[in-house]
PDB file of C-alpha atoms in Angstrom:
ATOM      1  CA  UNK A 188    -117.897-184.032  14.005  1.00 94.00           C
ATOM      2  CA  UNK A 189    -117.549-187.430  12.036  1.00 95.00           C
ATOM      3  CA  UNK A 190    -114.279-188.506  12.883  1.00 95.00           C
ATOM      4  CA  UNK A 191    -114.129-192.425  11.625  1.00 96.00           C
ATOM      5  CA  UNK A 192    -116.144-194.162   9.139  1.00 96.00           C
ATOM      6  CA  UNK A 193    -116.513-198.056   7.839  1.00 96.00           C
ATOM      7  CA  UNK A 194    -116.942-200.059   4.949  1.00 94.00           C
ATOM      8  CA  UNK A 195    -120.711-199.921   5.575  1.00 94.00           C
ATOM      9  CA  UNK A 196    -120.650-195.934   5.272  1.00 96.00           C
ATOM     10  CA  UNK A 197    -121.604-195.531   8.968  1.00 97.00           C
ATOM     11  CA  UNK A 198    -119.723-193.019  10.781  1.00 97.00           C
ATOM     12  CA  UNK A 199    -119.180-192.168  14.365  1.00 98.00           C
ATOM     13  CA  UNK A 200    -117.578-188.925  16.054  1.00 97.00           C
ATOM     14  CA  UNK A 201    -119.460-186.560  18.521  1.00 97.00           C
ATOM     15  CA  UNK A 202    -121.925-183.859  18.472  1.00 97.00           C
ATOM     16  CA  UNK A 203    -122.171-181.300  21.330  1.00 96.00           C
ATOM     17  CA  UNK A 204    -122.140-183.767  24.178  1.00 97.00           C
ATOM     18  CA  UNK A 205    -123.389-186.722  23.020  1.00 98.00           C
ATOM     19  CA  UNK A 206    -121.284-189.792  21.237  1.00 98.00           C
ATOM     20  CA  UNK A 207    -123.044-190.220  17.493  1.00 98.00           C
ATOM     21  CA  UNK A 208    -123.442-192.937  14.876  1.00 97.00           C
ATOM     22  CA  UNK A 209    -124.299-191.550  11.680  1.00 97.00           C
ATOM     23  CA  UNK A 210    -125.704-194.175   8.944  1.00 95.00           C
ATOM     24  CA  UNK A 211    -125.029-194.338   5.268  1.00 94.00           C
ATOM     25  CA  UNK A 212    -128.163-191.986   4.601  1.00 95.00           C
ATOM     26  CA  UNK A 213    -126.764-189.591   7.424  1.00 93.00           C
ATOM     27  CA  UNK A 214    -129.227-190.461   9.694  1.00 96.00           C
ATOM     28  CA  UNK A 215    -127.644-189.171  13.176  1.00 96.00           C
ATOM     29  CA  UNK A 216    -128.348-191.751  16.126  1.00 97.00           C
ATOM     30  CA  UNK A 217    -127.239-190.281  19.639  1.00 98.00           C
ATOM     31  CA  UNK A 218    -125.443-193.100  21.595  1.00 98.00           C
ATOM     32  CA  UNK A 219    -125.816-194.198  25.125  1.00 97.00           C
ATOM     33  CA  UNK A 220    -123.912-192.955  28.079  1.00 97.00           C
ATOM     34  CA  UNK A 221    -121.957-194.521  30.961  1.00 97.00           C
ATOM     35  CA  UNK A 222    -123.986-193.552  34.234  1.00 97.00           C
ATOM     36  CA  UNK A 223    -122.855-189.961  35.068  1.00 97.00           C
ATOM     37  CA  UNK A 224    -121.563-188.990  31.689  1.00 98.00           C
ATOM     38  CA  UNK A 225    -120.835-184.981  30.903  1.00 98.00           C
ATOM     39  CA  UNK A 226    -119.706-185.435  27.689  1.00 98.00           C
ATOM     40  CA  UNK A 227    -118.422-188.427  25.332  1.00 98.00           C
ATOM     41  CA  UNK A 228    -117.415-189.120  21.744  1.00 98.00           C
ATOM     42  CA  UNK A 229    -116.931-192.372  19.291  1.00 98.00           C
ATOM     43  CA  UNK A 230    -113.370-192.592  18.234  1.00 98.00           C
ATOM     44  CA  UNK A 231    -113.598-195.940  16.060  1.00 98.00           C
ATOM     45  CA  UNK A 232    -115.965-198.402  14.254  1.00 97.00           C
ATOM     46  CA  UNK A 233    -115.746-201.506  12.889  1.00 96.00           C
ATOM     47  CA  UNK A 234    -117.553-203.234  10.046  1.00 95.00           C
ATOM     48  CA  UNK A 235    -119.945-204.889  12.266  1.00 93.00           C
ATOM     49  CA  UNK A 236    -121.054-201.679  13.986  1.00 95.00           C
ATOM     50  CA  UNK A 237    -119.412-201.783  17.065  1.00 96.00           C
ATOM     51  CA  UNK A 238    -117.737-198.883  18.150  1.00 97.00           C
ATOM     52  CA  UNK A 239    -115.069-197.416  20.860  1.00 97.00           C
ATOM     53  CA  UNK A 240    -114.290-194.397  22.552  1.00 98.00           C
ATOM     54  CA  UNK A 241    -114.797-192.632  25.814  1.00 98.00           C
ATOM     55  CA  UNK A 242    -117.197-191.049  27.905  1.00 98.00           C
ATOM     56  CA  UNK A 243    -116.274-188.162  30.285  1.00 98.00           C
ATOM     57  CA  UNK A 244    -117.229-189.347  34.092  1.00 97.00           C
ATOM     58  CA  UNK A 245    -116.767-186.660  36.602  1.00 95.00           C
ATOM     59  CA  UNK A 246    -114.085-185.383  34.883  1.00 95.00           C
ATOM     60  CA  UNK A 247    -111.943-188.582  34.302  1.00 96.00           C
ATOM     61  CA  UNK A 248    -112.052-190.671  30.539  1.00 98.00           C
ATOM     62  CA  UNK A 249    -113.466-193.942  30.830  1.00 98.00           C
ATOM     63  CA  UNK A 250    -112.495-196.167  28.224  1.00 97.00           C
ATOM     64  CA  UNK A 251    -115.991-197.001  26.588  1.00 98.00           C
ATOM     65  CA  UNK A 252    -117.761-199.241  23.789  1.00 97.00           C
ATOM     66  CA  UNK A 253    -121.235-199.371  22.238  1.00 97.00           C
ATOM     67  CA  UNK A 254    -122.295-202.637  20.375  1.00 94.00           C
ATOM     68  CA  UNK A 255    -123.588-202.598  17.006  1.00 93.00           C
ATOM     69  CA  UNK A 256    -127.021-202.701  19.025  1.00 92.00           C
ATOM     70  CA  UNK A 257    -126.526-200.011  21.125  1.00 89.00           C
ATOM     71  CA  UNK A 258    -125.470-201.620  24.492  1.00 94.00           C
ATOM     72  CA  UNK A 259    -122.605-199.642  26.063  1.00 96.00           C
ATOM     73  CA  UNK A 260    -119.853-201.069  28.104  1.00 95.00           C
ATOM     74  CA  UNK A 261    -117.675-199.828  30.416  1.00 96.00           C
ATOM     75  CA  UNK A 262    -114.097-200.643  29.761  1.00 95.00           C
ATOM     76  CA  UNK A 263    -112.459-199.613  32.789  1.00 93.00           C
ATOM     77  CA  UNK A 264    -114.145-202.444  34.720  1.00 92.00           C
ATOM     78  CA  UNK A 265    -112.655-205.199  33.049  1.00 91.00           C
ATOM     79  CA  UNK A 266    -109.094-203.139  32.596  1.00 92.00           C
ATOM     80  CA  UNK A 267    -109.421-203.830  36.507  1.00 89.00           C
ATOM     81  CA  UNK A 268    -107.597-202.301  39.268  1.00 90.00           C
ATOM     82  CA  UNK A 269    -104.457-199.164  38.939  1.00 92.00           C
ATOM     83  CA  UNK A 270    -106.318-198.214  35.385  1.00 94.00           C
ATOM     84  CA  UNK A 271    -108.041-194.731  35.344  1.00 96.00           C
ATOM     85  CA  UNK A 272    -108.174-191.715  32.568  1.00 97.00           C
ATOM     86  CA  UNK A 273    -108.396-194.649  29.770  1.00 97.00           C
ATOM     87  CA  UNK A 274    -109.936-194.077  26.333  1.00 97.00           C
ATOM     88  CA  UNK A 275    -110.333-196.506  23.802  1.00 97.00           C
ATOM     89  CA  UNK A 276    -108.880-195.785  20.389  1.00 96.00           C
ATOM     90  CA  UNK A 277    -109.785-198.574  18.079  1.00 96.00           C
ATOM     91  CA  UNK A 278    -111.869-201.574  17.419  1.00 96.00           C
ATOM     92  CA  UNK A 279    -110.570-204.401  14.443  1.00 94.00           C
ATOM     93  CA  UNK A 280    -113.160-206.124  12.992  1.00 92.00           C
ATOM     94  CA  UNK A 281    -112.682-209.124  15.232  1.00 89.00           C
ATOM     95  CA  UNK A 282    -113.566-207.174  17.790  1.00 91.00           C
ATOM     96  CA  UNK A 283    -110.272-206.576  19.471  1.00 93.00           C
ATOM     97  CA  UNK A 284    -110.081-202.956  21.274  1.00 94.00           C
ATOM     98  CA  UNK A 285    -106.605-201.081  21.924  1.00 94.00           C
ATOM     99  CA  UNK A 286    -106.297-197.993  23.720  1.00 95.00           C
ATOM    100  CA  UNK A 287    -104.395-196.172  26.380  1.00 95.00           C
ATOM    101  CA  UNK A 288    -104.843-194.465  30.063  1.00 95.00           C
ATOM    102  CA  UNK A 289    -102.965-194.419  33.311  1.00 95.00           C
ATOM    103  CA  UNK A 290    -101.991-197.371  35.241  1.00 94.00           C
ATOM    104  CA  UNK A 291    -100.706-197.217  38.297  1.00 94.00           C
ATOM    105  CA  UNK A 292     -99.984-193.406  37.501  1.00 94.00           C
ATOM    106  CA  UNK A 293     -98.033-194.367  34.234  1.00 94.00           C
ATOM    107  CA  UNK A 294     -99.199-193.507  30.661  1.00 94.00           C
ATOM    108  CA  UNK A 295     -99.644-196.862  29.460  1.00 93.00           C
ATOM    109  CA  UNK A 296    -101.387-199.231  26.427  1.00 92.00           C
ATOM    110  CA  UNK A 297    -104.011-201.664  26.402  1.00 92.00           C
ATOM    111  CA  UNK A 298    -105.493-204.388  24.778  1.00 92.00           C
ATOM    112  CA  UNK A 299    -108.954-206.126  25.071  1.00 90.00           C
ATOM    113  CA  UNK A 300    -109.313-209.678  23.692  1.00 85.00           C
ATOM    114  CA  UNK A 301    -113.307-210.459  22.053  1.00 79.00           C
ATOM    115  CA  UNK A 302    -113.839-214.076  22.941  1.00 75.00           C
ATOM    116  CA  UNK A 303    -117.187-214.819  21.405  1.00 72.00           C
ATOM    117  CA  UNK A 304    -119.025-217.522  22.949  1.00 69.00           C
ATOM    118  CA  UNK A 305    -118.980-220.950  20.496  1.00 68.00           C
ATOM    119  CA  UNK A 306    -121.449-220.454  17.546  1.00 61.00           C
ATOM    120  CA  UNK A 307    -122.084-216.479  18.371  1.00 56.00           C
ATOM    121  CA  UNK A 308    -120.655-213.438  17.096  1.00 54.00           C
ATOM    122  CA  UNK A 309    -122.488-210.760  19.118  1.00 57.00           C
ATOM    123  CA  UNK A 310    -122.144-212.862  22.415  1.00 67.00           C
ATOM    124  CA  UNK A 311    -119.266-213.054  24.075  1.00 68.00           C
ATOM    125  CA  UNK A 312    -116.703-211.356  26.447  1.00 68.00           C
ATOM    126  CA  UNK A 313    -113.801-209.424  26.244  1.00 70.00           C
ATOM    127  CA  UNK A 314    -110.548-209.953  28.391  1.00 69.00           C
ATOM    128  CA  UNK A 315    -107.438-207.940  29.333  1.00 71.00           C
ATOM    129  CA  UNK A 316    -104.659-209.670  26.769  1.00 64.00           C
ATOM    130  CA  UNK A 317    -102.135-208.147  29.279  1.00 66.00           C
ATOM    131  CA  UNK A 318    -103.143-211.088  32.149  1.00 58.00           C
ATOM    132  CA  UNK A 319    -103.439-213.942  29.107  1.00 50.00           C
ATOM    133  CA  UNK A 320    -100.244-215.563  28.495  1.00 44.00           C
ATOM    134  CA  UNK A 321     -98.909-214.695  24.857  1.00 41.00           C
ATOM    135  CA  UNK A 322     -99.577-218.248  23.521  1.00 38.00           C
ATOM    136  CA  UNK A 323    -103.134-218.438  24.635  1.00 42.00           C
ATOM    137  CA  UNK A 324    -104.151-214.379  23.415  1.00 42.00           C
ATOM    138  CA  UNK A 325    -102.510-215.407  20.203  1.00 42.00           C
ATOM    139  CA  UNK A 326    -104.935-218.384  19.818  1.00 41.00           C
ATOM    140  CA  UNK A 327    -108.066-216.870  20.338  1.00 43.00           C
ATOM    141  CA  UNK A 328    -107.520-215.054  16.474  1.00 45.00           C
ATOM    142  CA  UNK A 329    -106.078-216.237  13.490  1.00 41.00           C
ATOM    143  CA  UNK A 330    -102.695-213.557  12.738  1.00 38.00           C
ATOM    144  CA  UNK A 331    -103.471-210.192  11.094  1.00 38.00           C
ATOM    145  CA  UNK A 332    -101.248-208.782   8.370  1.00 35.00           C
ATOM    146  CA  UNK A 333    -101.635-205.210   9.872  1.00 36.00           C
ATOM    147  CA  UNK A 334     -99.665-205.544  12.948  1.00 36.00           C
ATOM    148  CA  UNK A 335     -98.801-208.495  15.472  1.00 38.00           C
ATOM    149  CA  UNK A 336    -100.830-206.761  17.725  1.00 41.00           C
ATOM    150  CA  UNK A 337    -104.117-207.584  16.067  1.00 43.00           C
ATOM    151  CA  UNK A 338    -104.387-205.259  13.867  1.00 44.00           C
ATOM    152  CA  UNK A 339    -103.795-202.342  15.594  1.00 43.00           C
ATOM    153  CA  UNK A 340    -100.688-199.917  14.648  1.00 39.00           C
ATOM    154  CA  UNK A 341    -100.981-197.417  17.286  1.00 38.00           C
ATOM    155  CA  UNK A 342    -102.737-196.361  20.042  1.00 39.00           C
ATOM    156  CA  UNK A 343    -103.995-192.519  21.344  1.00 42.00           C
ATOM    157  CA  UNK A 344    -106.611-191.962  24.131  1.00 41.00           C
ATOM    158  CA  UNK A 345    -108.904-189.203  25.717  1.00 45.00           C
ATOM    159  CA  UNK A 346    -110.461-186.247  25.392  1.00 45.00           C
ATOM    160  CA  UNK A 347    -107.670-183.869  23.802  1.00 41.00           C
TER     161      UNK A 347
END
């Protein structure tokens, strides 16, 4: 099930178990999985390739991401401590990722900041915007028309 698609004409979504990237020709590419993973799915792509979603870990979403080369991420990690059941729910085409999960046992949002290193775009890191100070999160991208948040409008998470 193909459930987001970009400019390119790639797709992502799940089949059975496994997170998928289809390509333009519908050439199906399985992605890889967190350590552990029963189940996952791609939620989002952007025009570079990079996708978000989650992957199912002992029964618990964790928030995940794949790069346009096929390197997954864990998400939770750099969330950091009080964040569990987290699934990413979009990627912008800067790279930004929103998505949502409990902290501290509260339904909450999230935001992760891509700070490529100078001269790269596929090297970098991404931090939580919720411990940068407004001013300096603002900085690191130039303002998006779509929302002040990035470019992201909402925000949904998990498996259901």
């Amino acid at each position: 099930m193909a459930v987001a698609i970009n400019a390119s004409g790639h797709s992502v979504g799940s089949s059975g178990n496994d997170a998928v990237e289809w390509s333009k020709d519908g050439t199906a590419t399985v992605l890889a999985d967190l350590p552990g993973t029963e189940s996952a799915a791609a939620v989002a792509i952007n025009k570079e390739g990079a996708s978000v979603g989650y992957c199912l870990v002992g029964g618990t979403a964790v928030a995940t991401h794949w790069s346009a080369a096929g390197v997954v991420k864990n998400l939770q990690t750099i969330l950091g401590a009080g964040w569990t059941d987290t699934g990413a729910a979009g990627i912008n085409n800067a790279g930004d990722i929103c998505g949502s999960g409990m902290h501290n046992g509260v339904e909450s949002a999230f935001e992760l900041l891509w700070v490529p290193k100078a001269g790269s775009t596929d090297n970098g890191s991404y931090v939580n915007a919720a411990s940068q100070s407004i001013l300096a999160a603002s900085a690191i991208h130039a303002p998006v028309t779509e929302s002040s948040s990035h470019g992201f409008a909402s925000v949904g998470h998990g498996p259901g």
